């Protein structure tokens, strides 16, 4: 079975955590060897880290998602200390989201800057979430020197031009189940054009289940549908997509 990696999931979220054993079995049955559990706030971070400590094939990140308002702002030094743990392989998810939240979002941009500084201080790559905010995301990445540490643009839904600019800053592009959706023509085009050695795959589970499970609860095992779709779009064997994205994952996150 081809060994895939789910580069972005939220196994600590209640709907998934309640069925963890079944989800881990599902990964095994579908050739998904590893998954990265991504932190969204510091309150829940200990549960994310505990998953990576308890399971040799799970890794974790530390960060505060841009959609979480009204909490104590994480500071770069604090994040860098939490990232010292050997099972914490990345900083994030962080970034900008002008779709979910409106108004004065200067706090979101400042939070993003703190994460980039933490990544540079700890030497661990960034997991970046960007929605309806591509120009500001790229600008802040450049201003803060994100290219010095690199990372991934997760759940990518932006244009080919944005993908190119991110790749020039040493970022990988990660495709989620959205690439399987019928109305995602522009994204399918990005998945066709991008070099295999810059690509990752993910589920972002519990959200965004790929076709044929669209609308249902997502899980790491379903990353195989993402890889299958990309292989079909490029007219290559899925094994090639699996091999490349898995190699890219371990090159980027230096996960052991
Ligand atoms: Zn995200
Ligand atoms: Zn996420």
mmCIF file of N, CA and C in Angstrom, residues 34-172:
data_model
loop_
_atom_site.group_PDB
_atom_site.id
_atom_site.type_symbol
_atom_site.label_atom_id
_atom_site.label_comp_id
_atom_site.label_asym_id
_atom_site.label_seq_id
_atom_site.Cartn_x
_atom_site.Cartn_y
_atom_site.Cartn_z
ATOM 1 N N UNK A 34 1.256 8.531 8.302
ATOM 2 C CA UNK A 34 1.454 9.555 9.324
ATOM 3 C C UNK A 34 0.432 10.676 9.163
ATOM 4 N N UNK A 35 0.254 11.433 10.249
ATOM 5 C CA UNK A 35 -0.598 12.627 10.183
ATOM 6 C C UNK A 35 -0.042 13.685 11.118
ATOM 7 N N UNK A 36 -0.204 14.933 10.719
ATOM 8 C CA UNK A 36 0.230 16.069 11.537
ATOM 9 C C UNK A 36 -0.998 16.726 12.156
ATOM 10 N N UNK A 37 -1.046 16.703 13.491
ATOM 11 C CA UNK A 37 -2.171 17.289 14.243
ATOM 12 C C UNK A 37 -1.855 18.755 14.501
ATOM 13 N N UNK A 38 -2.696 19.633 13.990
ATOM 14 C CA UNK A 38 -2.387 21.058 13.977
ATOM 15 C C UNK A 38 -3.128 21.785 15.097
ATOM 16 N N UNK A 39 -2.362 22.567 15.831
ATOM 17 C CA UNK A 39 -2.877 23.340 16.969
ATOM 18 C C UNK A 39 -3.629 24.576 16.474
ATOM 19 N N UNK A 40 -4.738 24.924 17.157
ATOM 20 C CA UNK A 40 -5.486 26.129 16.814
ATOM 21 C C UNK A 40 -5.558 27.144 17.949
ATOM 22 N N UNK A 41 -5.276 26.710 19.175
ATOM 23 C CA UNK A 41 -5.171 27.677 20.272
ATOM 24 C C UNK A 41 -4.361 27.042 21.407
ATOM 25 N N UNK A 42 -3.874 27.884 22.301
ATOM 26 C CA UNK A 42 -2.969 27.354 23.331
ATOM 27 C C UNK A 42 -3.718 26.609 24.433
ATOM 28 N N UNK A 43 -5.001 26.906 24.575
ATOM 29 C CA UNK A 43 -5.813 26.212 25.566
ATOM 30 C C UNK A 43 -5.893 24.717 25.249
ATOM 31 N N UNK A 44 -6.091 24.393 23.989
ATOM 32 C CA UNK A 44 -6.216 22.987 23.574
ATOM 33 C C UNK A 44 -4.886 22.362 23.183
ATOM 34 N N UNK A 45 -3.831 23.171 23.110
ATOM 35 C CA UNK A 45 -2.538 22.659 22.651
ATOM 36 C C UNK A 45 -2.046 21.429 23.426
ATOM 37 N N UNK A 46 -2.210 21.377 24.764
ATOM 38 C CA UNK A 46 -1.717 20.181 25.465
ATOM 39 C C UNK A 46 -2.333 18.881 24.936
ATOM 40 N N UNK A 47 -3.584 18.927 24.502
ATOM 41 C CA UNK A 47 -4.218 17.715 23.963
ATOM 42 C C UNK A 47 -3.633 17.347 22.602
ATOM 43 N N UNK A 48 -3.256 18.366 21.828
ATOM 44 C CA UNK A 48 -2.635 18.119 20.521
ATOM 45 C C UNK A 48 -1.254 17.493 20.725
ATOM 46 N N UNK A 49 -0.500 18.076 21.645
ATOM 47 C CA UNK A 49 0.841 17.540 21.933
ATOM 48 C C UNK A 49 0.751 16.113 22.482
ATOM 49 N N UNK A 50 -0.274 15.857 23.316
ATOM 50 C CA UNK A 50 -0.428 14.526 23.908
ATOM 51 C C UNK A 50 -0.675 13.461 22.825
ATOM 52 N N UNK A 51 -1.387 13.829 21.780
ATOM 53 C CA UNK A 51 -1.616 12.879 20.679
ATOM 54 C C UNK A 51 -0.295 12.459 20.058
ATOM 55 N N UNK A 52 0.581 13.445 19.836
ATOM 56 C CA UNK A 52 1.873 13.148 19.207
ATOM 57 C C UNK A 52 2.796 12.386 20.151
ATOM 58 N N UNK A 53 2.600 12.586 21.452
ATOM 59 C CA UNK A 53 3.420 11.836 22.419
ATOM 60 C C UNK A 53 2.952 10.382 22.517
ATOM 61 N N UNK A 54 1.651 10.165 22.366
ATOM 62 C CA UNK A 54 1.080 8.825 22.558
ATOM 63 C C UNK A 54 1.177 7.949 21.315
ATOM 64 N N UNK A 55 1.343 8.563 20.128
ATOM 65 C CA UNK A 55 1.304 7.781 18.886
ATOM 66 C C UNK A 55 2.511 8.127 18.022
ATOM 67 N N UNK A 56 3.304 7.110 17.720
ATOM 68 C CA UNK A 56 4.554 7.334 16.989
ATOM 69 C C UNK A 56 4.319 7.890 15.589
ATOM 70 N N UNK A 57 3.140 7.675 15.013
ATOM 71 C CA UNK A 57 2.902 8.146 13.642
ATOM 72 C C UNK A 57 2.119 9.461 13.587
ATOM 73 N N UNK A 58 1.946 10.099 14.754
ATOM 74 C CA UNK A 58 1.312 11.420 14.760
ATOM 75 C C UNK A 58 2.327 12.469 15.196
ATOM 76 N N UNK A 59 2.295 13.619 14.537
ATOM 77 C CA UNK A 59 3.115 14.758 14.927
ATOM 78 C C UNK A 59 2.187 15.902 15.319
ATOM 79 N N UNK A 60 2.763 16.963 15.875
ATOM 80 C CA UNK A 60 1.940 18.095 16.298
ATOM 81 C C UNK A 60 2.628 19.413 15.965
ATOM 82 N N UNK A 61 1.813 20.480 15.962
ATOM 83 C CA UNK A 61 2.338 21.838 15.794
ATOM 84 C C UNK A 61 1.849 22.673 16.972
ATOM 85 N N UNK A 62 2.382 23.883 17.084
ATOM 86 C CA UNK A 62 1.898 24.803 18.126
ATOM 87 C C UNK A 62 1.608 26.160 17.493
ATOM 88 N N UNK A 63 0.396 26.684 17.791
ATOM 89 C CA UNK A 63 0.035 27.986 17.254
ATOM 90 C C UNK A 63 -1.401 28.337 17.561
ATOM 91 N N UNK A 64 -1.754 29.585 17.219
ATOM 92 C CA UNK A 64 -3.107 30.089 17.463
ATOM 93 C C UNK A 64 -3.699 30.563 16.130
ATOM 94 N N UNK A 65 -4.781 29.923 15.740
ATOM 95 C CA UNK A 65 -5.457 30.163 14.468
ATOM 96 C C UNK A 65 -5.993 31.605 14.392
ATOM 97 N N UNK A 66 -5.950 32.222 13.210
ATOM 98 C CA UNK A 66 -6.431 33.613 13.093
ATOM 99 C C UNK A 66 -7.919 33.800 13.363
ATOM 100 N N UNK A 67 -8.709 32.741 13.375
ATOM 101 C CA UNK A 67 -10.149 32.893 13.624
ATOM 102 C C UNK A 67 -10.512 32.972 15.108
ATOM 103 N N UNK A 68 -9.538 32.747 16.008
ATOM 104 C CA UNK A 68 -9.854 32.773 17.438
ATOM 105 C C UNK A 68 -9.633 34.182 17.994
ATOM 106 N N UNK A 69 -10.769 34.843 18.311
ATOM 107 C CA UNK A 69 -10.728 36.207 18.830
ATOM 108 C C UNK A 69 -10.702 36.195 20.346
ATOM 109 N N UNK A 70 -10.368 37.347 20.906
ATOM 110 C CA UNK A 70 -10.551 37.578 22.338
ATOM 111 C C UNK A 70 -9.855 36.560 23.221
ATOM 112 N N UNK A 71 -8.611 36.291 22.923
ATOM 113 C CA UNK A 71 -7.830 35.476 23.853
ATOM 114 C C UNK A 71 -6.479 36.144 24.063
ATOM 115 N N UNK A 72 -5.768 35.698 25.071
ATOM 116 C CA UNK A 72 -4.460 36.268 25.353
ATOM 117 C C UNK A 72 -3.570 36.048 24.133
ATOM 118 N N UNK A 73 -2.989 37.111 23.611
ATOM 119 C CA UNK A 73 -2.192 36.989 22.391
ATOM 120 C C UNK A 73 -0.897 36.223 22.656
ATOM 121 N N UNK A 74 -0.634 35.205 21.851
ATOM 122 C CA UNK A 74 0.610 34.454 22.015
ATOM 123 C C UNK A 74 1.811 35.307 21.608
ATOM 124 N N UNK A 75 2.875 35.176 22.342
ATOM 125 C CA UNK A 75 4.087 35.920 22.019
ATOM 126 C C UNK A 75 5.115 34.977 21.393
ATOM 127 N N UNK A 76 5.962 35.550 20.547
ATOM 128 C CA UNK A 76 6.920 34.737 19.794
ATOM 129 C C UNK A 76 7.784 33.891 20.721
ATOM 130 N N UNK A 77 8.264 34.494 21.800
ATOM 131 C CA UNK A 77 9.172 33.758 22.684
ATOM 132 C C UNK A 77 8.466 32.566 23.327
ATOM 133 N N UNK A 78 7.210 32.782 23.703
ATOM 134 C CA UNK A 78 6.403 31.725 24.324
ATOM 135 C C UNK A 78 6.186 30.569 23.332
ATOM 136 N N UNK A 79 5.843 30.891 22.092
ATOM 137 C CA UNK A 79 5.622 29.857 21.076
ATOM 138 C C UNK A 79 6.915 29.091 20.799
ATOM 139 N N UNK A 80 8.026 29.828 20.763
ATOM 140 C CA UNK A 80 9.306 29.172 20.471
ATOM 141 C C UNK A 80 9.682 28.183 21.568
ATOM 142 N N UNK A 81 9.359 28.516 22.804
ATOM 143 C CA UNK A 81 9.640 27.589 23.912
ATOM 144 C C UNK A 81 8.797 26.321 23.762
ATOM 145 N N UNK A 82 7.498 26.484 23.471
ATOM 146 C CA UNK A 82 6.613 25.320 23.299
ATOM 147 C C UNK A 82 7.060 24.462 22.112
ATOM 148 N N UNK A 83 7.657 25.095 21.109
ATOM 149 C CA UNK A 83 8.070 24.370 19.898
ATOM 150 C C UNK A 83 9.353 23.572 20.094
ATOM 151 N N UNK A 84 9.991 23.705 21.247
ATOM 152 C CA UNK A 84 11.241 22.959 21.476
ATOM 153 C C UNK A 84 11.019 21.455 21.586
ATOM 154 N N UNK A 85 9.820 21.068 21.940
ATOM 155 C CA UNK A 85 9.476 19.653 22.114
ATOM 156 C C UNK A 85 9.760 18.870 20.813
ATOM 157 N N UNK A 86 10.405 17.685 20.920
ATOM 158 C CA UNK A 86 10.794 16.966 19.702
ATOM 159 C C UNK A 86 9.624 16.521 18.815
ATOM 160 N N UNK A 87 8.427 16.368 19.364
ATOM 161 C CA UNK A 87 7.277 15.941 18.544
ATOM 162 C C UNK A 87 6.535 17.128 17.924
ATOM 163 N N UNK A 88 6.938 18.347 18.294
ATOM 164 C CA UNK A 88 6.338 19.553 17.700
ATOM 165 C C UNK A 88 7.190 19.917 16.496
ATOM 166 N N UNK A 89 6.619 19.764 15.298
ATOM 167 C CA UNK A 89 7.432 19.896 14.086
ATOM 168 C C UNK A 89 7.158 21.187 13.325
ATOM 169 N N UNK A 90 6.226 22.025 13.805
ATOM 170 C CA UNK A 90 5.897 23.241 13.056
ATOM 171 C C UNK A 90 5.250 24.274 13.966
ATOM 172 N N UNK A 91 5.233 25.531 13.462
ATOM 173 C CA UNK A 91 4.536 26.635 14.117
ATOM 174 C C UNK A 91 3.270 26.929 13.321
ATOM 175 N N UNK A 92 2.108 26.906 13.984
ATOM 176 C CA UNK A 92 0.838 27.206 13.316
ATOM 177 C C UNK A 92 -0.262 26.291 13.809
ATOM 178 N N UNK A 93 -1.535 26.448 13.306
ATOM 179 C CA UNK A 93 -1.665 27.212 12.118
ATOM 180 C C UNK A 93 -1.856 28.679 12.439
ATOM 181 N N UNK A 94 -1.257 29.487 11.543
ATOM 182 C CA UNK A 94 -1.293 30.928 11.687
ATOM 183 C C UNK A 94 -1.590 31.519 10.329
ATOM 184 N N UNK A 95 -1.766 32.836 10.282
ATOM 185 C CA UNK A 95 -2.035 33.476 9.006
ATOM 186 C C UNK A 95 -3.108 34.528 9.147
ATOM 187 N N UNK A 96 -3.838 34.752 8.039
ATOM 188 C CA UNK A 96 -4.859 35.801 8.013
ATOM 189 C C UNK A 96 -6.147 35.237 7.430
ATOM 190 N N UNK A 97 -7.273 35.656 7.999
ATOM 191 C CA UNK A 97 -8.576 35.215 7.506
ATOM 192 C C UNK A 97 -9.519 36.409 7.509
ATOM 193 N N UNK A 98 -9.675 37.031 6.334
ATOM 194 C CA UNK A 98 -10.559 38.187 6.200
ATOM 195 C C UNK A 98 -11.950 37.748 5.748
ATOM 196 N N UNK A 99 -12.154 36.434 5.621
ATOM 197 C CA UNK A 99 -13.458 35.921 5.212
ATOM 198 C C UNK A 99 -14.348 35.705 6.428
ATOM 199 N N UNK A 100 -13.782 35.036 7.431
ATOM 200 C CA UNK A 100 -14.578 34.703 8.627
ATOM 201 C C UNK A 100 -14.765 35.899 9.548
ATOM 202 N N UNK A 101 -13.752 36.768 9.623
ATOM 203 C CA UNK A 101 -13.812 37.894 10.550
ATOM 204 C C UNK A 101 -13.707 39.202 9.776
ATOM 205 N N UNK A 102 -14.427 40.221 10.265
ATOM 206 C CA UNK A 102 -14.424 41.529 9.613
ATOM 207 C C UNK A 102 -14.015 42.592 10.634
ATOM 208 N N UNK A 103 -13.869 43.820 10.133
ATOM 209 C CA UNK A 103 -13.537 44.925 11.028
ATOM 210 C C UNK A 103 -12.037 45.146 11.076
ATOM 211 N N UNK A 104 -11.592 45.782 12.140
ATOM 212 C CA UNK A 104 -10.170 46.077 12.267
ATOM 213 C C UNK A 104 -9.428 44.814 12.691
ATOM 214 N N UNK A 105 -8.678 44.247 11.770
ATOM 215 C CA UNK A 105 -8.000 42.970 12.040
ATOM 216 C C UNK A 105 -6.504 43.148 12.243
ATOM 217 N N UNK A 106 -6.110 44.327 12.726
ATOM 218 C CA UNK A 106 -4.690 44.550 12.975
ATOM 219 C C UNK A 106 -4.144 43.511 13.969
ATOM 220 N N UNK A 107 -4.969 43.097 14.935
ATOM 221 C CA UNK A 107 -4.539 42.076 15.905
ATOM 222 C C UNK A 107 -4.184 40.770 15.191
ATOM 223 N N UNK A 108 -4.903 40.460 14.125
ATOM 224 C CA UNK A 108 -4.631 39.221 13.394
ATOM 225 C C UNK A 108 -3.260 39.299 12.706
ATOM 226 N N UNK A 109 -2.995 40.469 12.125
ATOM 227 C CA UNK A 109 -1.701 40.644 11.454
ATOM 228 C C UNK A 109 -0.555 40.603 12.469
ATOM 229 N N UNK A 110 -0.757 41.223 13.620
ATOM 230 C CA UNK A 110 0.286 41.203 14.659
ATOM 231 C C UNK A 110 0.495 39.770 15.173
ATOM 232 N N UNK A 111 -0.576 39.031 15.339
ATOM 233 C CA UNK A 111 -0.465 37.628 15.791
ATOM 234 C C UNK A 111 0.326 36.804 14.760
ATOM 235 N N UNK A 112 0.046 37.039 13.505
ATOM 236 C CA UNK A 112 0.758 36.346 12.419
ATOM 237 C C UNK A 112 2.256 36.656 12.489
ATOM 238 N N UNK A 113 2.586 37.937 12.715
ATOM 239 C CA UNK A 113 4.007 38.320 12.814
ATOM 240 C C UNK A 113 4.688 37.598 13.977
ATOM 241 N N UNK A 114 3.986 37.477 15.092
ATOM 242 C CA UNK A 114 4.576 36.784 16.253
ATOM 243 C C UNK A 114 4.898 35.331 15.905
ATOM 244 N N UNK A 115 4.021 34.695 15.135
ATOM 245 C CA UNK A 115 4.252 33.300 14.747
ATOM 246 C C UNK A 115 5.466 33.184 13.812
ATOM 247 N N UNK A 116 5.595 34.102 12.889
ATOM 248 C CA UNK A 116 6.746 34.032 11.975
ATOM 249 C C UNK A 116 8.042 34.221 12.763
ATOM 250 N N UNK A 117 8.004 35.141 13.732
ATOM 251 C CA UNK A 117 9.207 35.349 14.574
ATOM 252 C C UNK A 117 9.517 34.094 15.390
ATOM 253 N N UNK A 118 8.474 33.426 15.878
ATOM 254 C CA UNK A 118 8.683 32.187 16.641
ATOM 255 C C UNK A 118 9.286 31.104 15.749
ATOM 256 N N UNK A 119 8.825 31.028 14.520
ATOM 257 C CA UNK A 119 9.353 30.030 13.591
ATOM 258 C C UNK A 119 10.831 30.298 13.320
ATOM 259 N N UNK A 120 11.158 31.563 13.111
ATOM 260 C CA UNK A 120 12.563 31.903 12.854
ATOM 261 C C UNK A 120 13.423 31.608 14.077
ATOM 262 N N UNK A 121 12.892 31.893 15.254
ATOM 263 C CA UNK A 121 13.669 31.662 16.482
ATOM 264 C C UNK A 121 13.859 30.178 16.752
ATOM 265 N N UNK A 122 12.861 29.371 16.434
ATOM 266 C CA UNK A 122 12.932 27.939 16.758
ATOM 267 C C UNK A 122 13.448 27.107 15.603
ATOM 268 N N UNK A 123 13.498 27.678 14.411
ATOM 269 C CA UNK A 123 13.941 26.921 13.236
ATOM 270 C C UNK A 123 12.907 25.935 12.731
ATOM 271 N N UNK A 124 11.663 26.041 13.216
ATOM 272 C CA UNK A 124 10.614 25.123 12.754
ATOM 273 C C UNK A 124 9.713 25.826 11.742
ATOM 274 N N UNK A 125 9.305 25.113 10.689
ATOM 275 C CA UNK A 125 8.571 25.751 9.585
ATOM 276 C C UNK A 125 7.150 26.162 9.970
ATOM 277 N N UNK A 126 6.567 27.015 9.124
ATOM 278 C CA UNK A 126 5.247 27.596 9.379
ATOM 279 C C UNK A 126 4.137 26.849 8.645
ATOM 280 N N UNK A 127 2.992 26.734 9.305
ATOM 281 C CA UNK A 127 1.761 26.265 8.655
ATOM 282 C C UNK A 127 0.867 27.479 8.512
ATOM 283 N N UNK A 128 0.664 27.937 7.266
ATOM 284 C CA UNK A 128 -0.048 29.199 7.034
ATOM 285 C C UNK A 128 -1.423 28.961 6.432
ATOM 286 N N UNK A 129 -2.406 29.598 7.083
ATOM 287 C CA UNK A 129 -3.799 29.609 6.658
ATOM 288 C C UNK A 129 -4.060 30.997 6.084
ATOM 289 N N UNK A 130 -4.531 31.083 4.840
ATOM 290 C CA UNK A 130 -4.873 32.397 4.295
ATOM 291 C C UNK A 130 -6.194 32.302 3.563
ATOM 292 N N UNK A 131 -7.088 33.233 3.904
ATOM 293 C CA UNK A 131 -8.409 33.224 3.264
ATOM 294 C C UNK A 131 -8.837 34.658 3.001
ATOM 295 N N UNK A 132 -9.087 34.969 1.735
ATOM 296 C CA UNK A 132 -9.488 36.321 1.326
ATOM 297 C C UNK A 132 -8.496 37.368 1.803
ATOM 298 N N UNK A 133 -7.222 36.990 1.888
ATOM 299 C CA UNK A 133 -6.212 37.890 2.440
ATOM 300 C C UNK A 133 -4.836 37.625 1.825
ATOM 301 N N UNK A 134 -4.799 37.171 0.586
ATOM 302 C CA UNK A 134 -3.533 36.710 0.002
ATOM 303 C C UNK A 134 -2.477 37.816 -0.047
ATOM 304 N N UNK A 135 -2.868 39.026 -0.457
ATOM 305 C CA UNK A 135 -1.871 40.090 -0.622
ATOM 306 C C UNK A 135 -1.213 40.430 0.709
ATOM 307 N N UNK A 136 -2.024 40.604 1.755
ATOM 308 C CA UNK A 136 -1.452 40.918 3.069
ATOM 309 C C UNK A 136 -0.633 39.749 3.607
ATOM 310 N N UNK A 137 -1.089 38.533 3.362
ATOM 311 C CA UNK A 137 -0.347 37.355 3.834
ATOM 312 C C UNK A 137 1.049 37.326 3.223
ATOM 313 N N UNK A 138 1.126 37.501 1.912
ATOM 314 C CA UNK A 138 2.430 37.474 1.236
ATOM 315 C C UNK A 138 3.304 38.645 1.676
ATOM 316 N N UNK A 139 2.673 39.809 1.877
ATOM 317 C CA UNK A 139 3.443 40.989 2.284
ATOM 318 C C UNK A 139 4.066 40.774 3.666
ATOM 319 N N UNK A 140 3.275 40.262 4.600
ATOM 320 C CA UNK A 140 3.800 40.063 5.958
ATOM 321 C C UNK A 140 4.835 38.936 5.958
ATOM 322 N N UNK A 141 4.615 37.888 5.167
ATOM 323 C CA UNK A 141 5.637 36.832 5.046
ATOM 324 C C UNK A 141 6.971 37.443 4.600
ATOM 325 N N UNK A 142 6.913 38.339 3.609
ATOM 326 C CA UNK A 142 8.144 38.958 3.100
ATOM 327 C C UNK A 142 8.753 39.876 4.151
ATOM 328 N N UNK A 143 7.914 40.704 4.786
ATOM 329 C CA UNK A 143 8.425 41.672 5.761
ATOM 330 C C UNK A 143 9.093 40.991 6.952
ATOM 331 N N UNK A 144 8.563 39.830 7.339
ATOM 332 C CA UNK A 144 9.088 39.149 8.528
ATOM 333 C C UNK A 144 10.145 38.101 8.195
ATOM 334 N N UNK A 145 10.479 37.954 6.915
ATOM 335 C CA UNK A 145 11.529 37.001 6.542
ATOM 336 C C UNK A 145 11.110 35.546 6.682
ATOM 337 N N UNK A 146 9.867 35.262 6.331
ATOM 338 C CA UNK A 146 9.373 33.882 6.437
ATOM 339 C C UNK A 146 10.146 32.928 5.523
ATOM 340 N N UNK A 147 10.768 33.477 4.483
ATOM 341 C CA UNK A 147 11.539 32.612 3.569
ATOM 342 C C UNK A 147 12.741 31.981 4.264
ATOM 343 N N UNK A 148 13.149 32.562 5.389
ATOM 344 C CA UNK A 148 14.286 32.008 6.117
ATOM 345 C C UNK A 148 13.978 30.680 6.782
ATOM 346 N N UNK A 149 12.705 30.392 6.962
ATOM 347 C CA UNK A 149 12.334 29.137 7.628
ATOM 348 C C UNK A 149 11.409 28.275 6.772
ATOM 349 N N UNK A 150 10.650 28.905 5.857
ATOM 350 C CA UNK A 150 9.777 28.156 4.965
ATOM 351 C C UNK A 150 8.577 27.571 5.683
ATOM 352 N N UNK A 151 7.852 26.723 4.946
ATOM 353 C CA UNK A 151 6.654 26.134 5.517
ATOM 354 C C UNK A 151 5.690 25.692 4.442
ATOM 355 N N UNK A 152 4.405 25.758 4.786
ATOM 356 C CA UNK A 152 3.366 25.292 3.863
ATOM 357 C C UNK A 152 2.190 26.272 3.858
ATOM 358 N N UNK A 153 1.660 26.508 2.654
ATOM 359 C CA UNK A 153 0.390 27.217 2.511
ATOM 360 C C UNK A 153 -0.670 26.130 2.542
ATOM 361 N N UNK A 154 -1.346 26.004 3.697
ATOM 362 C CA UNK A 154 -2.224 24.839 3.871
ATOM 363 C C UNK A 154 -3.603 25.096 3.274
ATOM 364 N N UNK A 155 -4.257 24.017 2.892
ATOM 365 C CA UNK A 155 -5.612 24.082 2.309
ATOM 366 C C UNK A 155 -5.662 25.163 1.235
ATOM 367 N N UNK A 156 -4.750 25.066 0.291
ATOM 368 C CA UNK A 156 -4.561 26.145 -0.677
ATOM 369 C C UNK A 156 -5.794 26.316 -1.561
ATOM 370 N N UNK A 157 -6.242 27.582 -1.708
ATOM 371 C CA UNK A 157 -7.381 27.866 -2.597
ATOM 372 C C UNK A 157 -7.113 29.125 -3.421
ATOM 373 N N UNK A 158 -5.864 29.569 -3.442
ATOM 374 C CA UNK A 158 -5.553 30.820 -4.124
ATOM 375 C C UNK A 158 -5.123 30.550 -5.572
ATOM 376 N N UNK A 159 -4.707 31.622 -6.257
ATOM 377 C CA UNK A 159 -4.368 31.542 -7.680
ATOM 378 C C UNK A 159 -2.983 30.947 -7.889
ATOM 379 N N UNK A 160 -2.676 30.635 -9.138
ATOM 380 C CA UNK A 160 -1.353 30.168 -9.516
ATOM 381 C C UNK A 160 -0.291 31.225 -9.185
ATOM 382 N N UNK A 161 -0.645 32.507 -9.373
ATOM 383 C CA UNK A 161 0.318 33.578 -9.082
ATOM 384 C C UNK A 161 0.672 33.593 -7.597
ATOM 385 N N UNK A 162 -0.317 33.436 -6.749
ATOM 386 C CA UNK A 162 -0.054 33.395 -5.301
ATOM 387 C C UNK A 162 0.790 32.165 -4.961
ATOM 388 N N UNK A 163 0.484 31.048 -5.583
ATOM 389 C CA UNK A 163 1.271 29.829 -5.348
ATOM 390 C C UNK A 163 2.733 30.071 -5.714
ATOM 391 N N UNK A 164 2.955 30.709 -6.859
ATOM 392 C CA UNK A 164 4.337 30.968 -7.299
ATOM 393 C C UNK A 164 5.080 31.859 -6.312
ATOM 394 N N UNK A 165 4.384 32.917 -5.843
ATOM 395 C CA UNK A 165 5.052 33.832 -4.908
ATOM 396 C C UNK A 165 5.386 33.126 -3.597
ATOM 397 N N UNK A 166 4.492 32.259 -3.146
ATOM 398 C CA UNK A 166 4.761 31.516 -1.905
ATOM 399 C C UNK A 166 5.920 30.545 -2.115
ATOM 400 N N UNK A 167 5.945 29.875 -3.250
ATOM 401 C CA UNK A 167 7.032 28.920 -3.514
ATOM 402 C C UNK A 167 8.380 29.636 -3.602
ATOM 403 N N UNK A 168 8.364 30.866 -4.116
ATOM 404 C CA UNK A 168 9.613 31.642 -4.165
ATOM 405 C C UNK A 168 10.129 31.950 -2.760
ATOM 406 N N UNK A 169 9.231 31.922 -1.777
ATOM 407 C CA UNK A 169 9.640 32.134 -0.378
ATOM 408 C C UNK A 169 9.835 30.802 0.350
ATOM 409 N N UNK A 170 10.114 29.750 -0.390
ATOM 410 C CA UNK A 170 10.413 28.435 0.206
ATOM 411 C C UNK A 170 9.207 27.767 0.860
ATOM 412 N N UNK A 171 8.024 28.047 0.331
ATOM 413 C CA UNK A 171 6.830 27.409 0.875
ATOM 414 C C UNK A 171 6.324 26.316 -0.067
ATOM 415 N N UNK A 172 5.784 25.270 0.545
ATOM 416 C CA UNK A 172 5.091 24.223 -0.182
ATOM 417 C C UNK A 172 3.608 24.613 -0.297
#
